[in-house]
PDB file of C-alpha atoms in Angstrom:
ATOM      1  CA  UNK T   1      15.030   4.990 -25.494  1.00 87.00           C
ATOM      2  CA  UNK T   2      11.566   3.846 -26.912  1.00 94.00           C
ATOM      3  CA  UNK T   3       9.281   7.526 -28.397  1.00 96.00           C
ATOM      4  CA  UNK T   4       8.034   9.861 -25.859  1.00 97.00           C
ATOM      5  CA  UNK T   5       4.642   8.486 -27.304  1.00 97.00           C
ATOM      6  CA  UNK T   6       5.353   5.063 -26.218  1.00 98.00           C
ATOM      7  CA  UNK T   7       5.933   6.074 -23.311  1.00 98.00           C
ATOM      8  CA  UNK T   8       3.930   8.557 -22.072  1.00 98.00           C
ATOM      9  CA  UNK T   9       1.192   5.644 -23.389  1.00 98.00           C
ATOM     10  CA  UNK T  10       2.812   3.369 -20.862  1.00 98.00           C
ATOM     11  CA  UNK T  11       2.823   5.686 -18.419  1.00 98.00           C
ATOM     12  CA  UNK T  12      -1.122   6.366 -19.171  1.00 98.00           C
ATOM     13  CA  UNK T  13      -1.791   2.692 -18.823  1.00 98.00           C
ATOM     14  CA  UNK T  14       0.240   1.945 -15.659  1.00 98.00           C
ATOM     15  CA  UNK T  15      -1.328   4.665 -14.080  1.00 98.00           C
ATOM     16  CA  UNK T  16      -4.742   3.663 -14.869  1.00 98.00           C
ATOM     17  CA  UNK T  17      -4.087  -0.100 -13.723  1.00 98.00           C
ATOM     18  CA  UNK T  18      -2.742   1.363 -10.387  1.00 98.00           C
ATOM     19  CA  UNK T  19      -5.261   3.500  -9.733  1.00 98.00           C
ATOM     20  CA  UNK T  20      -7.566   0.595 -10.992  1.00 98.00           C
ATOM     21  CA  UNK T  21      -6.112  -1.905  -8.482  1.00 97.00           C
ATOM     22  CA  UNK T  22      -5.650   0.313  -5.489  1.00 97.00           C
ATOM     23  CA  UNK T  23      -9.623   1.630  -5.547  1.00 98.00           C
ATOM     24  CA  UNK T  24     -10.452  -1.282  -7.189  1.00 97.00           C
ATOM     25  CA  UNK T  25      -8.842  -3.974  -3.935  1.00 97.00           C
ATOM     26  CA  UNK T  26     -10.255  -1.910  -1.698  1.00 96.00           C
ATOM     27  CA  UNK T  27     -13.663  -2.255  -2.717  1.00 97.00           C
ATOM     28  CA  UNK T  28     -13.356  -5.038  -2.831  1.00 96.00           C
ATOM     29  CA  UNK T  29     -12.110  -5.724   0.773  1.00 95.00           C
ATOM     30  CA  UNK T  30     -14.387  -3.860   2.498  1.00 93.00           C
ATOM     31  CA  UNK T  31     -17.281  -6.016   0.761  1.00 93.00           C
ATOM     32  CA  UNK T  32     -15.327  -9.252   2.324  1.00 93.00           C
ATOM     33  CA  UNK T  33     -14.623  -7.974   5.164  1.00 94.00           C
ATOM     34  CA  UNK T  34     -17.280  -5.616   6.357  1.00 93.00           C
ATOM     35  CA  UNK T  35     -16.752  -5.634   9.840  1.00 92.00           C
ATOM     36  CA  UNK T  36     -12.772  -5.675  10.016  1.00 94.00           C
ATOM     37  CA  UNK T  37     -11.149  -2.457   9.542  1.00 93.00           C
ATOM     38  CA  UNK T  38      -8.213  -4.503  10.081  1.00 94.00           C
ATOM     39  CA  UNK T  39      -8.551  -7.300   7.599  1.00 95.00           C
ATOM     40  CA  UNK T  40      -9.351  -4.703   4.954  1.00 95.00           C
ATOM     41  CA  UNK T  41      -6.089  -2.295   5.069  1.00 96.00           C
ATOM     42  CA  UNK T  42      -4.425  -6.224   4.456  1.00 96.00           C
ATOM     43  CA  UNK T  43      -6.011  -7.150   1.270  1.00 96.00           C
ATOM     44  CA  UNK T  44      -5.947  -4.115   0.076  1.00 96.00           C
ATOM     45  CA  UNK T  45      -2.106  -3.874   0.869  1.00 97.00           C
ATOM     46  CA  UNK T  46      -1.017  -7.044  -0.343  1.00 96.00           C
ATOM     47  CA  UNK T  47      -3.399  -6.677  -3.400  1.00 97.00           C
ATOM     48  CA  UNK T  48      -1.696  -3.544  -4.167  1.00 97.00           C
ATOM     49  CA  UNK T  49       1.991  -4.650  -3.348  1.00 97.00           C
ATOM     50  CA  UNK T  50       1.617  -8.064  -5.509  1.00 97.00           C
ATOM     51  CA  UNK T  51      -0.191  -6.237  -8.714  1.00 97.00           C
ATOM     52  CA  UNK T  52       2.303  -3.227  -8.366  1.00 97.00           C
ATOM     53  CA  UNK T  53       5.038  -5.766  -9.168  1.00 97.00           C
ATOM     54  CA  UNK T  54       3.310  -6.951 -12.077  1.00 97.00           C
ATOM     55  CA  UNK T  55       2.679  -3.655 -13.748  1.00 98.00           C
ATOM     56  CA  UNK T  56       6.185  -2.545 -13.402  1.00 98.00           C
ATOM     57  CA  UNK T  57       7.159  -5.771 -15.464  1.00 97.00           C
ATOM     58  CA  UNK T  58       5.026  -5.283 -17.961  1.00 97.00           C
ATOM     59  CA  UNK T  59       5.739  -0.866 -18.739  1.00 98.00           C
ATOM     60  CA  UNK T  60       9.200  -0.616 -16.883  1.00 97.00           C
ATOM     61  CA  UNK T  61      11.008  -1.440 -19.996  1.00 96.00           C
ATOM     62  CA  UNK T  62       8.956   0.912 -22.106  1.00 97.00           C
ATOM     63  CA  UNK T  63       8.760   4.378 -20.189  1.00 97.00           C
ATOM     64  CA  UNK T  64      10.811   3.161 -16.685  1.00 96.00           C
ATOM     65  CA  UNK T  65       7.114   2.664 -14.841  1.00 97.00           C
ATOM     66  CA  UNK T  66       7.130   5.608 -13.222  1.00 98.00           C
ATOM     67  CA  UNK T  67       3.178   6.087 -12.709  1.00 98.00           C
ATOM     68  CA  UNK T  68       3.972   8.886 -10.147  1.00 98.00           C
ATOM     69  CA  UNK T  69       4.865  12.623 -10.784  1.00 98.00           C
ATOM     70  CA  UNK T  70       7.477  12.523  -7.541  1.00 98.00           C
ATOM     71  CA  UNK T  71       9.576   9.755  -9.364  1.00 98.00           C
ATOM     72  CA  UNK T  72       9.429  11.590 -12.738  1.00 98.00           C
ATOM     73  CA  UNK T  73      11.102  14.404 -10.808  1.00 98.00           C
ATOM     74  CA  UNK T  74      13.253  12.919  -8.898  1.00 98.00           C
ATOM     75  CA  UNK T  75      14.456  10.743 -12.175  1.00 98.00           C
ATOM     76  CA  UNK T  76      15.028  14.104 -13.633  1.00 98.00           C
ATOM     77  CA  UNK T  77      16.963  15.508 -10.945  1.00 97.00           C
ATOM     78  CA  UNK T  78      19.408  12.436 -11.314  1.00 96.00           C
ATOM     79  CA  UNK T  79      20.112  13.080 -14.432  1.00 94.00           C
ATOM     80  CA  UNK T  80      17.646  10.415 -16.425  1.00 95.00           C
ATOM     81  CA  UNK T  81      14.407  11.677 -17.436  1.00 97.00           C
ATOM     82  CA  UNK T  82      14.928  14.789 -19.405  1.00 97.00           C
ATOM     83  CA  UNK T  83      13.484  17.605 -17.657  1.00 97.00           C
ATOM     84  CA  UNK T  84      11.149  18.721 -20.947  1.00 98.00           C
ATOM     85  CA  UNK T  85       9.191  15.596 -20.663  1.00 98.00           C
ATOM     86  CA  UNK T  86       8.519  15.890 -16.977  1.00 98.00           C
ATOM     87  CA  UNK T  87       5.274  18.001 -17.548  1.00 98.00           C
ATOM     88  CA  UNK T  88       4.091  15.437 -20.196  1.00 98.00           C
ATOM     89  CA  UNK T  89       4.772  12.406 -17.884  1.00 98.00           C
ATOM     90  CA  UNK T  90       2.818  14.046 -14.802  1.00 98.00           C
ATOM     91  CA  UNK T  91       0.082  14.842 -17.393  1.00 98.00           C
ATOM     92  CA  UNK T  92       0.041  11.343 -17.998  1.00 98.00           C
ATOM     93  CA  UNK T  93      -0.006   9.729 -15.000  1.00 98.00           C
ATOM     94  CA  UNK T  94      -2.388  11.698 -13.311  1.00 98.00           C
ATOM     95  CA  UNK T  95      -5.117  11.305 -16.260  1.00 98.00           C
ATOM     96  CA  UNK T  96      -4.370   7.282 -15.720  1.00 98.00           C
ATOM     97  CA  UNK T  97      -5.100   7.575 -12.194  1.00 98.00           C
ATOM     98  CA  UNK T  98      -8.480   9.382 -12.901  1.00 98.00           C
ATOM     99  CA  UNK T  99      -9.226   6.960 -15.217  1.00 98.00           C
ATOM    100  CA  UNK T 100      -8.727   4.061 -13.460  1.00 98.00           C
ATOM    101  CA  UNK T 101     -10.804   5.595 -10.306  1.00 98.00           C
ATOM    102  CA  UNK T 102     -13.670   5.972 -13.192  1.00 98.00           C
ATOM    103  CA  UNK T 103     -12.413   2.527 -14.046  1.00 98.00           C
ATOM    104  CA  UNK T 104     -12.748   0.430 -10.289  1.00 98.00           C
ATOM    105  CA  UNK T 105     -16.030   2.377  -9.582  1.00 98.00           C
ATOM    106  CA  UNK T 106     -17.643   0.655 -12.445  1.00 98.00           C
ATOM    107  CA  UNK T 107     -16.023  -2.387 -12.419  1.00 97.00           C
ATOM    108  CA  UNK T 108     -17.872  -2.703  -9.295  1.00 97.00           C
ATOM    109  CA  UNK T 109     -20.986  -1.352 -10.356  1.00 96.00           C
ATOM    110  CA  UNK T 110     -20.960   2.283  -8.632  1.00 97.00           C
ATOM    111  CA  UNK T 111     -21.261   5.313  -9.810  1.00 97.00           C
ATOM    112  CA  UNK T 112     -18.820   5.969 -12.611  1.00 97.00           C
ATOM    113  CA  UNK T 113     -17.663   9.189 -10.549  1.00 97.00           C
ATOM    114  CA  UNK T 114     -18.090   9.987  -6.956  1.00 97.00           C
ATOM    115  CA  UNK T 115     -15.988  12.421  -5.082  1.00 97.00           C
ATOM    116  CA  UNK T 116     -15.061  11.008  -1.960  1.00 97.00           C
ATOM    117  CA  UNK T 117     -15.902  12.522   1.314  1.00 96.00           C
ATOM    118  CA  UNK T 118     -12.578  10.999   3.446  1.00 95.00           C
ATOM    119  CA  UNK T 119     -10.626  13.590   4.956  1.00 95.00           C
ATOM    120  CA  UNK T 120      -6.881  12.489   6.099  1.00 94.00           C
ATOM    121  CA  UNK T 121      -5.190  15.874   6.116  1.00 92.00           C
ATOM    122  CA  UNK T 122      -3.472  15.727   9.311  1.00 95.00           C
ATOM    123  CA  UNK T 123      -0.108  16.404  10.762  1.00 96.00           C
ATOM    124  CA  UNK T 124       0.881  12.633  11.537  1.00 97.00           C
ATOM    125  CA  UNK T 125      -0.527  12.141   7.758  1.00 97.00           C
ATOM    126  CA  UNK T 126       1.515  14.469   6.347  1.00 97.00           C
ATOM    127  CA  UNK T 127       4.725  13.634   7.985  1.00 97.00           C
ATOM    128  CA  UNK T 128       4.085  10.398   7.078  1.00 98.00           C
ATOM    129  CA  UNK T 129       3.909  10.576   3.233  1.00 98.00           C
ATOM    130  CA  UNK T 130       7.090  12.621   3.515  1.00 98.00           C
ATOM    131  CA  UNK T 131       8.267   9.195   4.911  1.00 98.00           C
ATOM    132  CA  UNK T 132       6.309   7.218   2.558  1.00 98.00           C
ATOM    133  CA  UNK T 133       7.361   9.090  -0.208  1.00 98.00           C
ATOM    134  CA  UNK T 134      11.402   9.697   0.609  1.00 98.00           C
ATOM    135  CA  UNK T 135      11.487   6.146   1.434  1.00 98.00           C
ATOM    136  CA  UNK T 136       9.957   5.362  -1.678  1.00 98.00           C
ATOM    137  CA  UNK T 137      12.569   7.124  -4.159  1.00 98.00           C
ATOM    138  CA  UNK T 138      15.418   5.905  -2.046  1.00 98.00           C
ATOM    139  CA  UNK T 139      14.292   2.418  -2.982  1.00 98.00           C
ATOM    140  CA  UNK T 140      14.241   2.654  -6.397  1.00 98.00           C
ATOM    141  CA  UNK T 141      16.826   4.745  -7.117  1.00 97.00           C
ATOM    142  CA  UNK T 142      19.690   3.096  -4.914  1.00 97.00           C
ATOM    143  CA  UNK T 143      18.550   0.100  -6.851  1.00 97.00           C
ATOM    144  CA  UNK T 144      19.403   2.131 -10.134  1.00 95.00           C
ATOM    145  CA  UNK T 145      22.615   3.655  -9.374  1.00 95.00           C
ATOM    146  CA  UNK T 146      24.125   0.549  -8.466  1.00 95.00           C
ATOM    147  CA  UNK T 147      23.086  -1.658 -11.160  1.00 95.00           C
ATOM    148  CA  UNK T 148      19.771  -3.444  -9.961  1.00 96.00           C
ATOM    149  CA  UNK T 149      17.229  -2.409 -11.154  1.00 94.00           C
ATOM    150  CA  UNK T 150      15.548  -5.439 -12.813  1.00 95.00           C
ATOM    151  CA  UNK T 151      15.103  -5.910  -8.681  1.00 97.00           C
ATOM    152  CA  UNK T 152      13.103  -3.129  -8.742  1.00 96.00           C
ATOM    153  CA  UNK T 153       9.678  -5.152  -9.647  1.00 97.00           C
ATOM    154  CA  UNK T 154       9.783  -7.081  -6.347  1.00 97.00           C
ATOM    155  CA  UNK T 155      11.155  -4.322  -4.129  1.00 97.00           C
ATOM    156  CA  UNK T 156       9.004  -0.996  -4.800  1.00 98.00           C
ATOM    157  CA  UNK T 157       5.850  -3.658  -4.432  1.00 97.00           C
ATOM    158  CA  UNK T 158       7.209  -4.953  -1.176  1.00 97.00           C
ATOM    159  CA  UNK T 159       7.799  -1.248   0.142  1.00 98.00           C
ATOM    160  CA  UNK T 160       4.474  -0.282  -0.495  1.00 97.00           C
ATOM    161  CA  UNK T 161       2.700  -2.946   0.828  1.00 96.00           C
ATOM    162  CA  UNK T 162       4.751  -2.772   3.885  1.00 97.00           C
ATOM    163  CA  UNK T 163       4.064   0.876   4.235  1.00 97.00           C
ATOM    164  CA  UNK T 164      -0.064   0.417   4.255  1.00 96.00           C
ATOM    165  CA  UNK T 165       1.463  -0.470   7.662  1.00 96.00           C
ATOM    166  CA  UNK T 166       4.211   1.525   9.103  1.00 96.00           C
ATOM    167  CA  UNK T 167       2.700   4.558   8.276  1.00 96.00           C
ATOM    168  CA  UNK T 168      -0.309   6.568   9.386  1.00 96.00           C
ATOM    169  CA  UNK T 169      -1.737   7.711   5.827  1.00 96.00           C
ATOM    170  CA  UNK T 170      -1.338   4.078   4.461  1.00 95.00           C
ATOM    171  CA  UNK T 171       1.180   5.443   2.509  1.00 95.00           C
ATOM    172  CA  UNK T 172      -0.301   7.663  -0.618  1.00 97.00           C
ATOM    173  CA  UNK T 173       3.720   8.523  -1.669  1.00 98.00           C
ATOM    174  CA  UNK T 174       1.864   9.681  -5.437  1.00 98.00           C
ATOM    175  CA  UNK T 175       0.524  12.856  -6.330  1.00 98.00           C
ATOM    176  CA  UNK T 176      -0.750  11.278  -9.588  1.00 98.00           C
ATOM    177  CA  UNK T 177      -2.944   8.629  -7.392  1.00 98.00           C
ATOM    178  CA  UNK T 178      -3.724  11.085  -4.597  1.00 98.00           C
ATOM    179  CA  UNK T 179      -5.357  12.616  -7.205  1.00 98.00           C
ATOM    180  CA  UNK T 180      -6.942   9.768  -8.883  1.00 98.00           C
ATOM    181  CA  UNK T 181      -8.392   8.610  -5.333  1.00 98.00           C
ATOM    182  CA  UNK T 182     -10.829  11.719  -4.805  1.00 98.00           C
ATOM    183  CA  UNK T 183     -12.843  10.556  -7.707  1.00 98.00           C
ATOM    184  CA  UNK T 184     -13.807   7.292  -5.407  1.00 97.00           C
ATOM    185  CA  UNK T 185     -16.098   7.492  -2.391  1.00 97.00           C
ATOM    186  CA  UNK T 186     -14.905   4.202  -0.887  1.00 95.00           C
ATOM    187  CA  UNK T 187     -12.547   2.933   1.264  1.00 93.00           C
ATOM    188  CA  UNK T 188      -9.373   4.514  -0.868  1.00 95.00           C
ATOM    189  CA  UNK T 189     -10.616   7.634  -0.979  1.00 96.00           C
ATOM    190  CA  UNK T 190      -9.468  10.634  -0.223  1.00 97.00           C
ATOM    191  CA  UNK T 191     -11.510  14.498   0.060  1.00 97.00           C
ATOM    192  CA  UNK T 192     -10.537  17.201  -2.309  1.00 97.00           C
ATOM    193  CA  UNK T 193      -9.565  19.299   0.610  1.00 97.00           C
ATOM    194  CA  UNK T 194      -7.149  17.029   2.131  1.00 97.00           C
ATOM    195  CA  UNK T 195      -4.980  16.834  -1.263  1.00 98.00           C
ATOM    196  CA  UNK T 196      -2.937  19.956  -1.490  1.00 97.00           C
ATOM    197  CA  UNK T 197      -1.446  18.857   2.048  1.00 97.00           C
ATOM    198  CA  UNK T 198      -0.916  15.551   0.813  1.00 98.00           C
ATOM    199  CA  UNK T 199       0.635  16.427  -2.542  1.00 98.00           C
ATOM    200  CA  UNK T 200       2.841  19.086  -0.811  1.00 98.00           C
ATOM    201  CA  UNK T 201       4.195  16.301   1.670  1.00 98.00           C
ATOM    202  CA  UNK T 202       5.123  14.411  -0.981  1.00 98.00           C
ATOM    203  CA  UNK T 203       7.063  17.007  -3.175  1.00 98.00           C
ATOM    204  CA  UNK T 204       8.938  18.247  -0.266  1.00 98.00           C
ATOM    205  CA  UNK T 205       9.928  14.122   0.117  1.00 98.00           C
ATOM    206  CA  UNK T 206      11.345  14.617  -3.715  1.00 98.00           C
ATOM    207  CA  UNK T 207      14.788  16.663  -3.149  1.00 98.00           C
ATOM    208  CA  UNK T 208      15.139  15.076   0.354  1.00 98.00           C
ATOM    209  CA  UNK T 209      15.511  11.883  -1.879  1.00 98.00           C
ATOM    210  CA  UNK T 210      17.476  13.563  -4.182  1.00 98.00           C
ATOM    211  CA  UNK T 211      19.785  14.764  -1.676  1.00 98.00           C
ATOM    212  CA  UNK T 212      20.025  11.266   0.178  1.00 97.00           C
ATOM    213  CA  UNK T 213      21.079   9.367  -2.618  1.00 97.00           C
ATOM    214  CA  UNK T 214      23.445  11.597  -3.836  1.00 96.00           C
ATOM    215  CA  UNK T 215      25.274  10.934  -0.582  1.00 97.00           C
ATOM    216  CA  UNK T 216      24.722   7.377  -0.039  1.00 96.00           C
ATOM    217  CA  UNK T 217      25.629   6.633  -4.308  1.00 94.00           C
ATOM    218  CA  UNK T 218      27.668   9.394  -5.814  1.00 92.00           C
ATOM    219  CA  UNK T 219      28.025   7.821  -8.562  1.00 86.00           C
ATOM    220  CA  UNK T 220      25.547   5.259 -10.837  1.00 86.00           C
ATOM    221  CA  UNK T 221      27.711   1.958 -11.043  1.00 81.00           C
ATOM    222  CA  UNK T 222      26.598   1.913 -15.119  1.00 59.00           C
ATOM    223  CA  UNK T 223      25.520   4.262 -17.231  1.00 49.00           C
ATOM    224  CA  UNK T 224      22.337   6.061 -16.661  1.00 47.00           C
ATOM    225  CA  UNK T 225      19.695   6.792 -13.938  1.00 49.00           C
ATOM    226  CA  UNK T 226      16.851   5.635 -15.457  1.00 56.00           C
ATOM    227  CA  UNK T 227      15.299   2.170 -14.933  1.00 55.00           C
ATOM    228  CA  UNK T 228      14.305   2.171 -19.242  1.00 57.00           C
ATOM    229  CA  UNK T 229      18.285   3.055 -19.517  1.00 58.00           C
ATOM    230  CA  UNK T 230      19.579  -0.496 -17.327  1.00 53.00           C
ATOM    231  CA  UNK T 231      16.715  -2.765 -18.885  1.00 47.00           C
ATOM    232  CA  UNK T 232      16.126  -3.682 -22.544  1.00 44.00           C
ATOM    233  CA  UNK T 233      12.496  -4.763 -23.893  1.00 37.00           C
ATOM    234  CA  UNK T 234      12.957  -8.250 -22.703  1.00 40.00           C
ATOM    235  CA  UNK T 235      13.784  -6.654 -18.992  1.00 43.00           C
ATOM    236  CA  UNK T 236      17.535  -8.207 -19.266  1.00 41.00           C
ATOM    237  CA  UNK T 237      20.332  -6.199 -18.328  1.00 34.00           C
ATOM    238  CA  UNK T 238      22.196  -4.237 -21.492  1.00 31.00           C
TER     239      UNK T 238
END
C-alpha cells in the first residue's frame, strides 16, 4: 500500500478533477444547449460517466479512487481502508471538490466562487440519493469481493451516467461533491440549505450497502477489500 501521503494526494486530485468535470460539463452544456433542459442533463451525464472512467485509471492504483467520503466508509466497514485514515480521506476529497468548483468556474470565466442558489431538497430527492448512493457502493464493491475490480473503471462510470437518468436528484451519491457543487451557481449546483438532507441520504445509503453485500458476497474471492489491494501500479491484477 503506497503512503497515506500519496494517497490522500490522489485522493485531493481526483476529487478536484471530478468536481472539475461535473461543474465544469455542465457549463458547458447549458451554453450549447440553451434551450434544452433535456439535451443538457445528456452531456453533462455522459461527460461525467466517460471522464469518471478515466480518473479512476489514472488514481485507483494509488489511493483506490475513492473521491467520495461514503466509499471511504463503506471501504472501511469491509475491512480495507483502515478506519484512522477515514477522517483524512474525507478531508481530502471534499477540499478537491471545492477546488475544482473554484476550478470549472474559472475555467469558464465566472466568478472564481459563487454560491449557488438551486434548491433540490425534496423527499423524491432524498430517497433517490439513498438509491443513487446504495446502488453506487454495491457496484463497486461486489466488483471487489469477487475479484474484478480492474472492471471497476468502466462500471462505476456507466452507473453514474445512467443514474443522471433513473433518478430524480441526477444522482449526487457524494457528500464530498455535494459539497463541492454549492460553490457553483450554474446548472450543477446545489443551495447550502438543501445539503444536510442530501448528505444525510447518502450516509444512511452507506451501512445499507454494507449490509447488502455482506449478504450477497460473504466472503472477498482474494485477499482484501480494497480496489489499491487487487490492482498493482500498472492496474494488473497481483
Amino acid at each position: 500500500m503506497r503512503p497515506l501521503s500519496h494517497r490522500l494526494l490522489a485522493e485531493y486530485l481526483g476529487s478536484l478533477l471530478l468536481a472539475a468535470l461535473v461543474i465544469g460539463s455542465g457549463i458547458a452544456a447549458r451554453s450549447l444547449s440553451p434551450h434544452d433542459i433535456g439535451l443538457q442533463l445528456l452531456e453533462n451525464a455522459a461527460a461525467t460517466a466517460v471522464g469518471l472512467y478515466a480518473i479512476i485509471l489514472i488514481f485507483g492504483p494509488v489511493s483506490g479512487a475513492h473521491f467520495n467520503p461514503a466509499v471511504s466508509l463503506a471501504d472501511a466497514a469491509l475491512g480495507g481502508l483502515a478506519w484512522r485514515d477515514v477522517p483524512a480521506y474525507a478531508a481530502a476529497q471534499i477540499t478537491g471538490c471545492v477546488s475544482g468548483a473554484v476550478l470549472a468556474n474559472t475555467i469558464f470565466d465566472l466568478a472564481p466562487v459563487s454560491i449557488s442558489t438551486t434548491d433540490r431538497a425534496t423527499l423524491p430527492h432524498g430517497l433517490s440519493e439513498v438509491v443513487a448512493t446504495a446502488g453506487l457502493l454495491l457496484v463497486i464493491f461486489s466488483l471487489v469481493r469477487t475479484g474484478r475490480a480492474t472492471l471497476a473503471p468502466a462500471a462505476v462510470g456507466a452507473y453514474i451516467g445512467a443514474a443522471y437518468f433513473f433518478t430524480s436528484s441526477t444522482s449526487f451519491a457524494n457528500p464530498a461533491i455535494t459539497i463541492g457543487r454549492v460553490f457553483s451557481d450554474t446548472f450543477a449546483g446545489i443551495a447550502p440549505s438543501s445539503v444536510p438532507a442530501y448528505v444525510l441520504a447518502q450516509l444512511i445509503a452507506v451501512p445499507l450497502a454494507v449490509l447488502l453485500v455482506r449478504v450477497l458476497h460473504p466472503a472477498p474471492t482474494t485477499s482484501g477489500a480494497t480496489v489499491t489491494d487487487q490492482l498493482d501500479t500498472e492496474g494488473q491484477p497481483r
